[in-house]
Amino acid sequence: MSASISPQILPSEAETRLEVQPLPLDRLQQMYRTMFLIRRVEESLLQAAEEGKIGGAMHTAIGMEANAVGAAHATRPDDYVTCTYRGHHHALARGMDPGQAIAEVMGRATGFAKGKGGSMHFVDPEHGLMGANGVVAAQVPHAAGMALAAQLRGEDRVALTFFGDGALYQGVMHETFNMAAKWKLPIVFYLENNRYSEMTPIWRTSSVEALYRFPRAYGIESMQIDGNDVEVVYTAVAQAVERARAGEGPTFIEALTYRLAGHMAGDLETYRTEEEKALQRQHEPLMVLRNKLLERGARPEELEAIQAQVEEEVQAAVAFAEESPWPDIAQAYTDVFYL
Amino acid sequence: MTAPVMAQAAPEAAVQMRKTTYIQAVNEALREEMRRDESVFILGEDVAHYGGLFRVTRGLLDEFGPQRVIDTPISEQGFMGMALGAAAVGMRPVVELMYMDFTLVAADQIFNQIAKYHYMTGGLIHLPIVVRGQQGGGKRYGSQHSQCVEGLYAHFPGIRVVVPATPYDAKGLLKSAIRDDNPVVFLEHKMLYFTRGEAPPAEVEYTVPIGLADVKRTGQDLTLVTYGYCLLQALEAADALAARYGIQVEVVDLRTVNPMDTDTIWESVAKTGRLLAVHESYANCGVGAEVVARAYEEAPHLLRAPARRLGMAPVSIPVSKPLEDEILPWKQQIMAAVLEMMRA
């Protein structure tokens, strides 16, 4: 094996069997807006971390926005979602208020969890986000349990769980594959393959090259897609959700994407080259969607207007968070038990 | 032995009690709660078709069907995580661990996830989950099938820990556990399963509240705090001590380790001035150490002699009968500890 392998950008032809339906222009513009919002919130958070305003570990999803937004558009608000500690994008895509999100990361009283959960534990039950998780793959059986609940109650809700490439090597992932397949649970397994398990490229530790092949051993329908094209993501998730609602069981989606920022704020990124990142930037999701919009007749000034609007919203959200009070000290002792 | 303290939720005095086994009591609690609430369901290894390795879930599949009594693969982490997910969206899973030793297989889901979820989400999500199963020694199952884990559970905030000793308490507390909106671990003991005791007939509604200790034997010389199977050993030891030495031990059955009903303990120690905590889990950093520490922190003025604890020695659990008998802190060890304290 060579010392450095530049990850492929697009899925191999042979494994891409999706017929992508073009979405209406206004839908794509909405998606662009949310993706840009996520990008700017993440960038603002990185800046705040650099300024020492955020403690602990914070993981951003810059470059991975299309996965969250495509999936959110392809599910209903009453479907259940769980995700990883890299989960800001999923919360924002499903409709979490950016001010509450940033305040939570900063540990303020106005955060969605009063500052107790922070960056790694995003949760927003009102929008179906049932929890991000600090332990790799731990959120996967949680989604399966939600799918089981929907099945037991005869509801047509589905569960969608996001995880990274690193999760494939946790035992609980495979335990969940087995039960989900055996019981035909209404669940979508969504792998955001951003090519790095923390600081280690997957080829360095994995005995399997094509990750979408894992779940096939359990009889789970599986595909590999381009996770940086929001239309592709939307189509794949919509299909998987339809199968799940129809009682046809789980689907696994491996989305090839790329984390453009470090694993966490402060990552030295010694494990990859600038050339590699430059190559991946040519296919980053905002640019892919922007080009698509322009090709289909959107005017540049429309997109600029969207961006300006988002810029204002994000600045207001940051200001809201920074001006928010710290939680009351008494909050340290509440919420241990539900009373 | 005094009659169990009837909590506020106890049945009318007129109810005719009957003898029942511990297994039957747990089985009835599960059955009655599943009839009462459709969101209650069971998952675990061999729980449905086989009826549980110890037959605790026997007959439930026939009444409630495979949707509510689910045989899982041997994937403790996986189905424990699924219980979290189901509970997060309004179900009330009751998870059986075949041996409570397997807590450690599912440890991430129990301690990092279930115990913390309510807190981490700032109260947005709560988890009505019961994790139940049998633990303990005495049957020569060896190191990985005989451990008592209540101390391990009690170390973490966010999980209630219930360790009932009698059929009456087991049924009443399991009903409370299933109705509780928080995670509860319900610890049975393999030596208790075939013990018999008085309880109201099936379908006569009563519960025992979580967090309330019960004085199972009165005495003025020494307060012995215990729970679970050790309660039976302690009561035998107390009777022997009374017969042979005239020592009257008051036996407090904690029933719940977290939260701990220290009021009842202090009330007893105020009378006896002596405190001994006894349990089968390890003495080292254990529940007894906690009881004794709290006594010195909260009620040192009540102690007329140094408080002590008795638990399992810091060794893994051997299979050989004389070796296992040697390390279990049961009747002989309890008697020796009490005598030492009384002679000091």
PDB file of N, CA, C and O in Angstrom, chain B residues 41-98:
ATOM      1  N   PHE B  41     -43.333  -3.979  26.750  1.00  0.00           N
ATOM      2  CA  PHE B  41     -42.954  -5.192  26.013  1.00  0.00           C
ATOM      3  C   PHE B  41     -41.626  -5.717  26.527  1.00  0.00           C
ATOM      4  O   PHE B  41     -40.889  -5.001  27.203  1.00  0.00           O
ATOM      5  N   ILE B  42     -41.371  -6.986  26.227  1.00  0.00           N
ATOM      6  CA  ILE B  42     -40.204  -7.676  26.791  1.00  0.00           C
ATOM      7  C   ILE B  42     -39.258  -8.064  25.680  1.00  0.00           C
ATOM      8  O   ILE B  42     -39.696  -8.536  24.627  1.00  0.00           O
ATOM      9  N   LEU B  43     -37.976  -7.864  25.905  1.00  0.00           N
ATOM     10  CA  LEU B  43     -37.015  -8.419  24.959  1.00  0.00           C
ATOM     11  C   LEU B  43     -35.810  -8.969  25.705  1.00  0.00           C
ATOM     12  O   LEU B  43     -35.442  -8.480  26.766  1.00  0.00           O
ATOM     13  N   GLY B  44     -35.260 -10.031  25.136  1.00  0.00           N
ATOM     14  CA  GLY B  44     -34.121 -10.675  25.762  1.00  0.00           C
ATOM     15  C   GLY B  44     -33.880 -12.039  25.140  1.00  0.00           C
ATOM     16  O   GLY B  44     -34.615 -12.460  24.234  1.00  0.00           O
ATOM     17  N   GLU B  45     -32.877 -12.703  25.651  1.00  0.00           N
ATOM     18  CA  GLU B  45     -32.485 -13.997  25.086  1.00  0.00           C
ATOM     19  C   GLU B  45     -33.348 -15.115  25.661  1.00  0.00           C
ATOM     20  O   GLU B  45     -33.488 -15.226  26.877  1.00  0.00           O
ATOM     21  N   ASP B  46     -33.958 -15.897  24.801  1.00  0.00           N
ATOM     22  CA  ASP B  46     -34.773 -17.063  25.188  1.00  0.00           C
ATOM     23  C   ASP B  46     -36.010 -16.694  26.013  1.00  0.00           C
ATOM     24  O   ASP B  46     -36.564 -17.552  26.696  1.00  0.00           O
ATOM     25  N   VAL B  47     -36.448 -15.465  25.952  1.00  0.00           N
ATOM     26  CA  VAL B  47     -37.562 -15.048  26.826  1.00  0.00           C
ATOM     27  C   VAL B  47     -38.926 -15.476  26.299  1.00  0.00           C
ATOM     28  O   VAL B  47     -39.861 -15.672  27.077  1.00  0.00           O
ATOM     29  N   ALA B  48     -39.052 -15.638  24.987  1.00  0.00           N
ATOM     30  CA  ALA B  48     -40.374 -15.892  24.405  1.00  0.00           C
ATOM     31  C   ALA B  48     -40.696 -17.387  24.356  1.00  0.00           C
ATOM     32  O   ALA B  48     -41.433 -17.897  25.208  1.00  0.00           O
ATOM     33  N   HIS B  49     -40.138 -18.079  23.387  1.00  0.00           N
ATOM     34  CA  HIS B  49     -40.525 -19.482  23.193  1.00  0.00           C
ATOM     35  C   HIS B  49     -40.097 -20.383  24.342  1.00  0.00           C
ATOM     36  O   HIS B  49     -40.835 -21.273  24.757  1.00  0.00           O
ATOM     37  N   TYR B  50     -38.917 -20.146  24.878  1.00  0.00           N
ATOM     38  CA  TYR B  50     -38.435 -20.979  25.981  1.00  0.00           C
ATOM     39  C   TYR B  50     -39.006 -20.507  27.323  1.00  0.00           C
ATOM     40  O   TYR B  50     -39.073 -21.265  28.275  1.00  0.00           O
ATOM     41  N   GLY B  51     -39.409 -19.252  27.376  1.00  0.00           N
ATOM     42  CA  GLY B  51     -39.966 -18.713  28.618  1.00  0.00           C
ATOM     43  C   GLY B  51     -38.917 -18.251  29.606  1.00  0.00           C
ATOM     44  O   GLY B  51     -39.183 -18.103  30.797  1.00  0.00           O
ATOM     45  N   GLY B  52     -37.719 -18.002  29.095  1.00  0.00           N
ATOM     46  CA  GLY B  52     -36.636 -17.534  29.969  1.00  0.00           C
ATOM     47  C   GLY B  52     -35.847 -18.700  30.539  1.00  0.00           C
ATOM     48  O   GLY B  52     -36.425 -19.739  30.863  1.00  0.00           O
ATOM     49  N   LEU B  53     -34.535 -18.536  30.637  1.00  0.00           N
ATOM     50  CA  LEU B  53     -33.685 -19.614  31.149  1.00  0.00           C
ATOM     51  C   LEU B  53     -34.187 -20.079  32.508  1.00  0.00           C
ATOM     52  O   LEU B  53     -34.159 -21.257  32.829  1.00  0.00           O
ATOM     53  N   PHE B  54     -34.682 -19.134  33.332  1.00  0.00           N
ATOM     54  CA  PHE B  54     -35.181 -19.474  34.668  1.00  0.00           C
ATOM     55  C   PHE B  54     -36.707 -19.476  34.701  1.00  0.00           C
ATOM     56  O   PHE B  54     -37.305 -19.410  35.755  1.00  0.00           O
ATOM     57  N   ARG B  55     -37.320 -19.477  33.519  1.00  0.00           N
ATOM     58  CA  ARG B  55     -38.783 -19.608  33.369  1.00  0.00           C
ATOM     59  C   ARG B  55     -39.551 -18.425  33.942  1.00  0.00           C
ATOM     60  O   ARG B  55     -40.717 -18.557  34.298  1.00  0.00           O
ATOM     61  N   VAL B  56     -38.886 -17.299  34.032  1.00  0.00           N
ATOM     62  CA  VAL B  56     -39.549 -16.134  34.625  1.00  0.00           C
ATOM     63  C   VAL B  56     -40.596 -15.549  33.672  1.00  0.00           C
ATOM     64  O   VAL B  56     -41.607 -15.006  34.105  1.00  0.00           O
ATOM     65  N   THR B  57     -40.361 -15.680  32.366  1.00  0.00           N
ATOM     66  CA  THR B  57     -41.293 -15.089  31.392  1.00  0.00           C
ATOM     67  C   THR B  57     -42.214 -16.156  30.778  1.00  0.00           C
ATOM     68  O   THR B  57     -42.860 -15.915  29.758  1.00  0.00           O
ATOM     69  N   ARG B  58     -42.283 -17.284  31.433  1.00  0.00           N
ATOM     70  CA  ARG B  58     -43.089 -18.404  30.944  1.00  0.00           C
ATOM     71  C   ARG B  58     -44.546 -17.997  30.699  1.00  0.00           C
ATOM     72  O   ARG B  58     -45.160 -17.326  31.526  1.00  0.00           O
ATOM     73  N   GLY B  59     -45.066 -18.413  29.556  1.00  0.00           N
ATOM     74  CA  GLY B  59     -46.479 -18.185  29.267  1.00  0.00           C
ATOM     75  C   GLY B  59     -46.804 -16.805  28.713  1.00  0.00           C
ATOM     76  O   GLY B  59     -47.921 -16.564  28.259  1.00  0.00           O
ATOM     77  N   LEU B  60     -45.859 -15.898  28.738  1.00  0.00           N
ATOM     78  CA  LEU B  60     -46.175 -14.537  28.302  1.00  0.00           C
ATOM     79  C   LEU B  60     -46.314 -14.460  26.778  1.00  0.00           C
ATOM     80  O   LEU B  60     -47.124 -13.693  26.257  1.00  0.00           O
ATOM     81  N   LEU B  61     -45.512 -15.250  26.080  1.00  0.00           N
ATOM     82  CA  LEU B  61     -45.625 -15.273  24.611  1.00  0.00           C
ATOM     83  C   LEU B  61     -47.042 -15.685  24.198  1.00  0.00           C
ATOM     84  O   LEU B  61     -47.642 -15.072  23.316  1.00  0.00           O
ATOM     85  N   ASP B  62     -47.589 -16.705  24.857  1.00  0.00           N
ATOM     86  CA  ASP B  62     -48.929 -17.188  24.507  1.00  0.00           C
ATOM     87  C   ASP B  62     -49.969 -16.090  24.676  1.00  0.00           C
ATOM     88  O   ASP B  62     -50.873 -15.941  23.863  1.00  0.00           O
ATOM     89  N   GLU B  63     -49.847 -15.331  25.753  1.00  0.00           N
ATOM     90  CA  GLU B  63     -50.865 -14.302  25.988  1.00  0.00           C
ATOM     91  C   GLU B  63     -50.630 -13.041  25.148  1.00  0.00           C
ATOM     92  O   GLU B  63     -51.592 -12.446  24.670  1.00  0.00           O
ATOM     93  N   PHE B  64     -49.381 -12.648  24.965  1.00  0.00           N
ATOM     94  CA  PHE B  64     -49.137 -11.332  24.361  1.00  0.00           C
ATOM     95  C   PHE B  64     -48.557 -11.364  22.953  1.00  0.00           C
ATOM     96  O   PHE B  64     -48.466 -10.324  22.302  1.00  0.00           O
ATOM     97  N   GLY B  65     -48.131 -12.538  22.499  1.00  0.00           N
ATOM     98  CA  GLY B  65     -47.665 -12.660  21.121  1.00  0.00           C
ATOM     99  C   GLY B  65     -46.229 -12.218  20.916  1.00  0.00           C
ATOM    100  O   GLY B  65     -45.639 -11.552  21.771  1.00  0.00           O
ATOM    101  N   PRO B  66     -45.683 -12.596  19.743  1.00  0.00           N
ATOM    102  CA  PRO B  66     -44.258 -12.370  19.482  1.00  0.00           C
ATOM    103  C   PRO B  66     -43.886 -10.904  19.293  1.00  0.00           C
ATOM    104  O   PRO B  66     -42.711 -10.556  19.309  1.00  0.00           O
ATOM    105  N   GLN B  67     -44.865 -10.019  19.105  1.00  0.00           N
ATOM    106  CA  GLN B  67     -44.552  -8.593  18.979  1.00  0.00           C
ATOM    107  C   GLN B  67     -44.178  -7.992  20.325  1.00  0.00           C
ATOM    108  O   GLN B  67     -43.425  -7.027  20.398  1.00  0.00           O
ATOM    109  N   ARG B  68     -44.722  -8.560  21.400  1.00  0.00           N
ATOM    110  CA  ARG B  68     -44.491  -7.964  22.724  1.00  0.00           C
ATOM    111  C   ARG B  68     -43.596  -8.814  23.619  1.00  0.00           C
ATOM    112  O   ARG B  68     -43.234  -8.392  24.723  1.00  0.00           O
ATOM    113  N   VAL B  69     -43.293 -10.008  23.160  1.00  0.00           N
ATOM    114  CA  VAL B  69     -42.337 -10.847  23.899  1.00  0.00           C
ATOM    115  C   VAL B  69     -41.345 -11.332  22.857  1.00  0.00           C
ATOM    116  O   VAL B  69     -41.635 -12.230  22.070  1.00  0.00           O
ATOM    117  N   ILE B  70     -40.179 -10.701  22.825  1.00  0.00           N
ATOM    118  CA  ILE B  70     -39.286 -10.834  21.672  1.00  0.00           C
ATOM    119  C   ILE B  70     -38.022 -11.602  22.036  1.00  0.00           C
ATOM    120  O   ILE B  70     -37.262 -11.181  22.923  1.00  0.00           O
ATOM    121  N   ASP B  71     -37.802 -12.708  21.336  1.00  0.00           N
ATOM    122  CA  ASP B  71     -36.538 -13.438  21.455  1.00  0.00           C
ATOM    123  C   ASP B  71     -35.478 -12.688  20.655  1.00  0.00           C
ATOM    124  O   ASP B  71     -35.605 -12.534  19.433  1.00  0.00           O
ATOM    125  N   THR B  72     -34.435 -12.266  21.303  1.00  0.00           N
ATOM    126  CA  THR B  72     -33.367 -11.543  20.603  1.00  0.00           C
ATOM    127  C   THR B  72     -32.212 -12.490  20.306  1.00  0.00           C
ATOM    128  O   THR B  72     -32.073 -13.516  20.963  1.00  0.00           O
ATOM    129  N   PRO B  73     -31.366 -12.123  19.355  1.00  0.00           N
ATOM    130  CA  PRO B  73     -30.089 -12.830  19.250  1.00  0.00           C
ATOM    131  C   PRO B  73     -29.213 -12.473  20.451  1.00  0.00           C
ATOM    132  O   PRO B  73     -29.580 -11.598  21.253  1.00  0.00           O
ATOM    133  N   ILE B  74     -28.085 -13.131  20.580  1.00  0.00           N
ATOM    134  CA  ILE B  74     -27.193 -12.877  21.717  1.00  0.00           C
ATOM    135  C   ILE B  74     -26.382 -11.621  21.416  1.00  0.00           C
ATOM    136  O   ILE B  74     -25.228 -11.676  21.029  1.00  0.00           O
ATOM    137  N   SER B  75     -27.047 -10.497  21.544  1.00  0.00           N
ATOM    138  CA  SER B  75     -26.477  -9.195  21.180  1.00  0.00           C
ATOM    139  C   SER B  75     -26.854  -8.199  22.260  1.00  0.00           C
ATOM    140  O   SER B  75     -27.702  -7.319  22.060  1.00  0.00           O
ATOM    141  N   GLU B  76     -26.252  -8.334  23.428  1.00  0.00           N
ATOM    142  CA  GLU B  76     -26.696  -7.527  24.578  1.00  0.00           C
ATOM    143  C   GLU B  76     -26.587  -6.026  24.319  1.00  0.00           C
ATOM    144  O   GLU B  76     -27.464  -5.255  24.707  1.00  0.00           O
ATOM    145  N   GLN B  77     -25.479  -5.614  23.685  1.00  0.00           N
ATOM    146  CA  GLN B  77     -25.332  -4.181  23.401  1.00  0.00           C
ATOM    147  C   GLN B  77     -26.430  -3.709  22.462  1.00  0.00           C
ATOM    148  O   GLN B  77     -27.005  -2.653  22.639  1.00  0.00           O
ATOM    149  N   GLY B  78     -26.671  -4.519  21.449  1.00  0.00           N
ATOM    150  CA  GLY B  78     -27.647  -4.159  20.420  1.00  0.00           C
ATOM    151  C   GLY B  78     -29.055  -4.039  20.973  1.00  0.00           C
ATOM    152  O   GLY B  78     -29.725  -3.027  20.778  1.00  0.00           O
ATOM    153  N   PHE B  79     -29.520  -5.063  21.701  1.00  0.00           N
ATOM    154  CA  PHE B  79     -30.920  -4.951  22.155  1.00  0.00           C
ATOM    155  C   PHE B  79     -31.065  -3.990  23.329  1.00  0.00           C
ATOM    156  O   PHE B  79     -32.134  -3.407  23.521  1.00  0.00           O
ATOM    157  N   MET B  80     -29.982  -3.766  24.078  1.00  0.00           N
ATOM    158  CA  MET B  80     -30.069  -2.736  25.124  1.00  0.00           C
ATOM    159  C   MET B  80     -30.204  -1.356  24.467  1.00  0.00           C
ATOM    160  O   MET B  80     -30.980  -0.516  24.919  1.00  0.00           O
ATOM    161  N   GLY B  81     -29.464  -1.156  23.392  1.00  0.00           N
ATOM    162  CA  GLY B  81     -29.577   0.112  22.660  1.00  0.00           C
ATOM    163  C   GLY B  81     -30.944   0.270  22.030  1.00  0.00           C
ATOM    164  O   GLY B  81     -31.505   1.371  21.984  1.00  0.00           O
ATOM    165  N   MET B  82     -31.509  -0.837  21.566  1.00  0.00           N
ATOM    166  CA  MET B  82     -32.851  -0.755  20.989  1.00  0.00           C
ATOM    167  C   MET B  82     -33.882  -0.412  22.059  1.00  0.00           C
ATOM    168  O   MET B  82     -34.848   0.314  21.794  1.00  0.00           O
ATOM    169  N   ALA B  83     -33.672  -0.912  23.256  1.00  0.00           N
ATOM    170  CA  ALA B  83     -34.583  -0.554  24.354  1.00  0.00           C
ATOM    171  C   ALA B  83     -34.550   0.953  24.582  1.00  0.00           C
ATOM    172  O   ALA B  83     -35.591   1.586  24.777  1.00  0.00           O
ATOM    173  N   LEU B  84     -33.353   1.529  24.527  1.00  0.00           N
ATOM    174  CA  LEU B  84     -33.261   2.989  24.676  1.00  0.00           C
ATOM    175  C   LEU B  84     -34.102   3.679  23.599  1.00  0.00           C
ATOM    176  O   LEU B  84     -34.901   4.578  23.891  1.00  0.00           O
ATOM    177  N   GLY B  85     -33.902   3.251  22.360  1.00  0.00           N
ATOM    178  CA  GLY B  85     -34.623   3.892  21.258  1.00  0.00           C
ATOM    179  C   GLY B  85     -36.127   3.780  21.417  1.00  0.00           C
ATOM    180  O   GLY B  85     -36.865   4.757  21.239  1.00  0.00           O
ATOM    181  N   ALA B  86     -36.581   2.593  21.773  1.00  0.00           N
ATOM    182  CA  ALA B  86     -38.024   2.385  21.921  1.00  0.00           C
ATOM    183  C   ALA B  86     -38.569   3.229  23.073  1.00  0.00           C
ATOM    184  O   ALA B  86     -39.644   3.831  22.972  1.00  0.00           O
ATOM    185  N   ALA B  87     -37.824   3.294  24.168  1.00  0.00           N
ATOM    186  CA  ALA B  87     -38.274   4.071  25.323  1.00  0.00           C
ATOM    187  C   ALA B  87     -38.290   5.567  25.009  1.00  0.00           C
ATOM    188  O   ALA B  87     -39.164   6.300  25.473  1.00  0.00           O
ATOM    189  N   ALA B  88     -37.322   5.996  24.194  1.00  0.00           N
ATOM    190  CA  ALA B  88     -37.244   7.422  23.855  1.00  0.00           C
ATOM    191  C   ALA B  88     -38.484   7.890  23.103  1.00  0.00           C
ATOM    192  O   ALA B  88     -38.802   9.071  23.103  1.00  0.00           O
ATOM    193  N   VAL B  89     -39.171   6.947  22.443  1.00  0.00           N
ATOM    194  CA  VAL B  89     -40.369   7.333  21.687  1.00  0.00           C
ATOM    195  C   VAL B  89     -41.633   6.755  22.323  1.00  0.00           C
ATOM    196  O   VAL B  89     -42.644   6.550  21.656  1.00  0.00           O
ATOM    197  N   GLY B  90     -41.575   6.514  23.628  1.00  0.00           N
ATOM    198  CA  GLY B  90     -42.811   6.269  24.370  1.00  0.00           C
ATOM    199  C   GLY B  90     -43.149   4.842  24.721  1.00  0.00           C
ATOM    200  O   GLY B  90     -44.201   4.590  25.314  1.00  0.00           O
ATOM    201  N   MET B  91     -42.280   3.876  24.368  1.00  0.00           N
ATOM    202  CA  MET B  91     -42.548   2.502  24.779  1.00  0.00           C
ATOM    203  C   MET B  91     -41.961   2.262  26.177  1.00  0.00           C
ATOM    204  O   MET B  91     -41.201   3.084  26.685  1.00  0.00           O
ATOM    205  N   ARG B  92     -42.335   1.137  26.773  1.00  0.00           N
ATOM    206  CA  ARG B  92     -41.806   0.776  28.089  1.00  0.00           C
ATOM    207  C   ARG B  92     -41.165  -0.607  28.030  1.00  0.00           C
ATOM    208  O   ARG B  92     -41.759  -1.594  28.462  1.00  0.00           O
ATOM    209  N   PRO B  93     -39.951  -0.666  27.477  1.00  0.00           N
ATOM    210  CA  PRO B  93     -39.306  -1.967  27.351  1.00  0.00           C
ATOM    211  C   PRO B  93     -38.857  -2.534  28.700  1.00  0.00           C
ATOM    212  O   PRO B  93     -38.402  -1.790  29.569  1.00  0.00           O
ATOM    213  N   VAL B  94     -39.018  -3.842  28.837  1.00  0.00           N
ATOM    214  CA  VAL B  94     -38.444  -4.572  29.968  1.00  0.00           C
ATOM    215  C   VAL B  94     -37.425  -5.532  29.373  1.00  0.00           C
ATOM    216  O   VAL B  94     -37.785  -6.439  28.624  1.00  0.00           O
ATOM    217  N   VAL B  95     -36.169  -5.283  29.642  1.00  0.00           N
ATOM    218  CA  VAL B  95     -35.093  -6.061  29.042  1.00  0.00           C
ATOM    219  C   VAL B  95     -34.617  -7.109  30.038  1.00  0.00           C
ATOM    220  O   VAL B  95     -34.298  -6.772  31.180  1.00  0.00           O
ATOM    221  N   GLU B  96     -34.587  -8.353  29.603  1.00  0.00           N
ATOM    222  CA  GLU B  96     -34.012  -9.380  30.480  1.00  0.00           C
ATOM    223  C   GLU B  96     -32.558  -9.622  30.094  1.00  0.00           C
ATOM    224  O   GLU B  96     -32.258  -9.881  28.925  1.00  0.00           O
ATOM    225  N   LEU B  97     -31.670  -9.528  31.078  1.00  0.00           N
ATOM    226  CA  LEU B  97     -30.303 -10.024  30.883  1.00  0.00           C
ATOM    227  C   LEU B  97     -30.280 -11.409  31.524  1.00  0.00           C
ATOM    228  O   LEU B  97     -30.651 -11.562  32.684  1.00  0.00           O
ATOM    229  N   MET B  98     -29.860 -12.396  30.763  1.00  0.00           N
ATOM    230  CA  MET B  98     -29.944 -13.784  31.241  1.00  0.00           C
ATOM    231  C   MET B  98     -29.148 -13.964  32.535  1.00  0.00           C
ATOM    232  O   MET B  98     -29.581 -14.639  33.454  1.00  0.00           O
TER     233      MET B  98
END
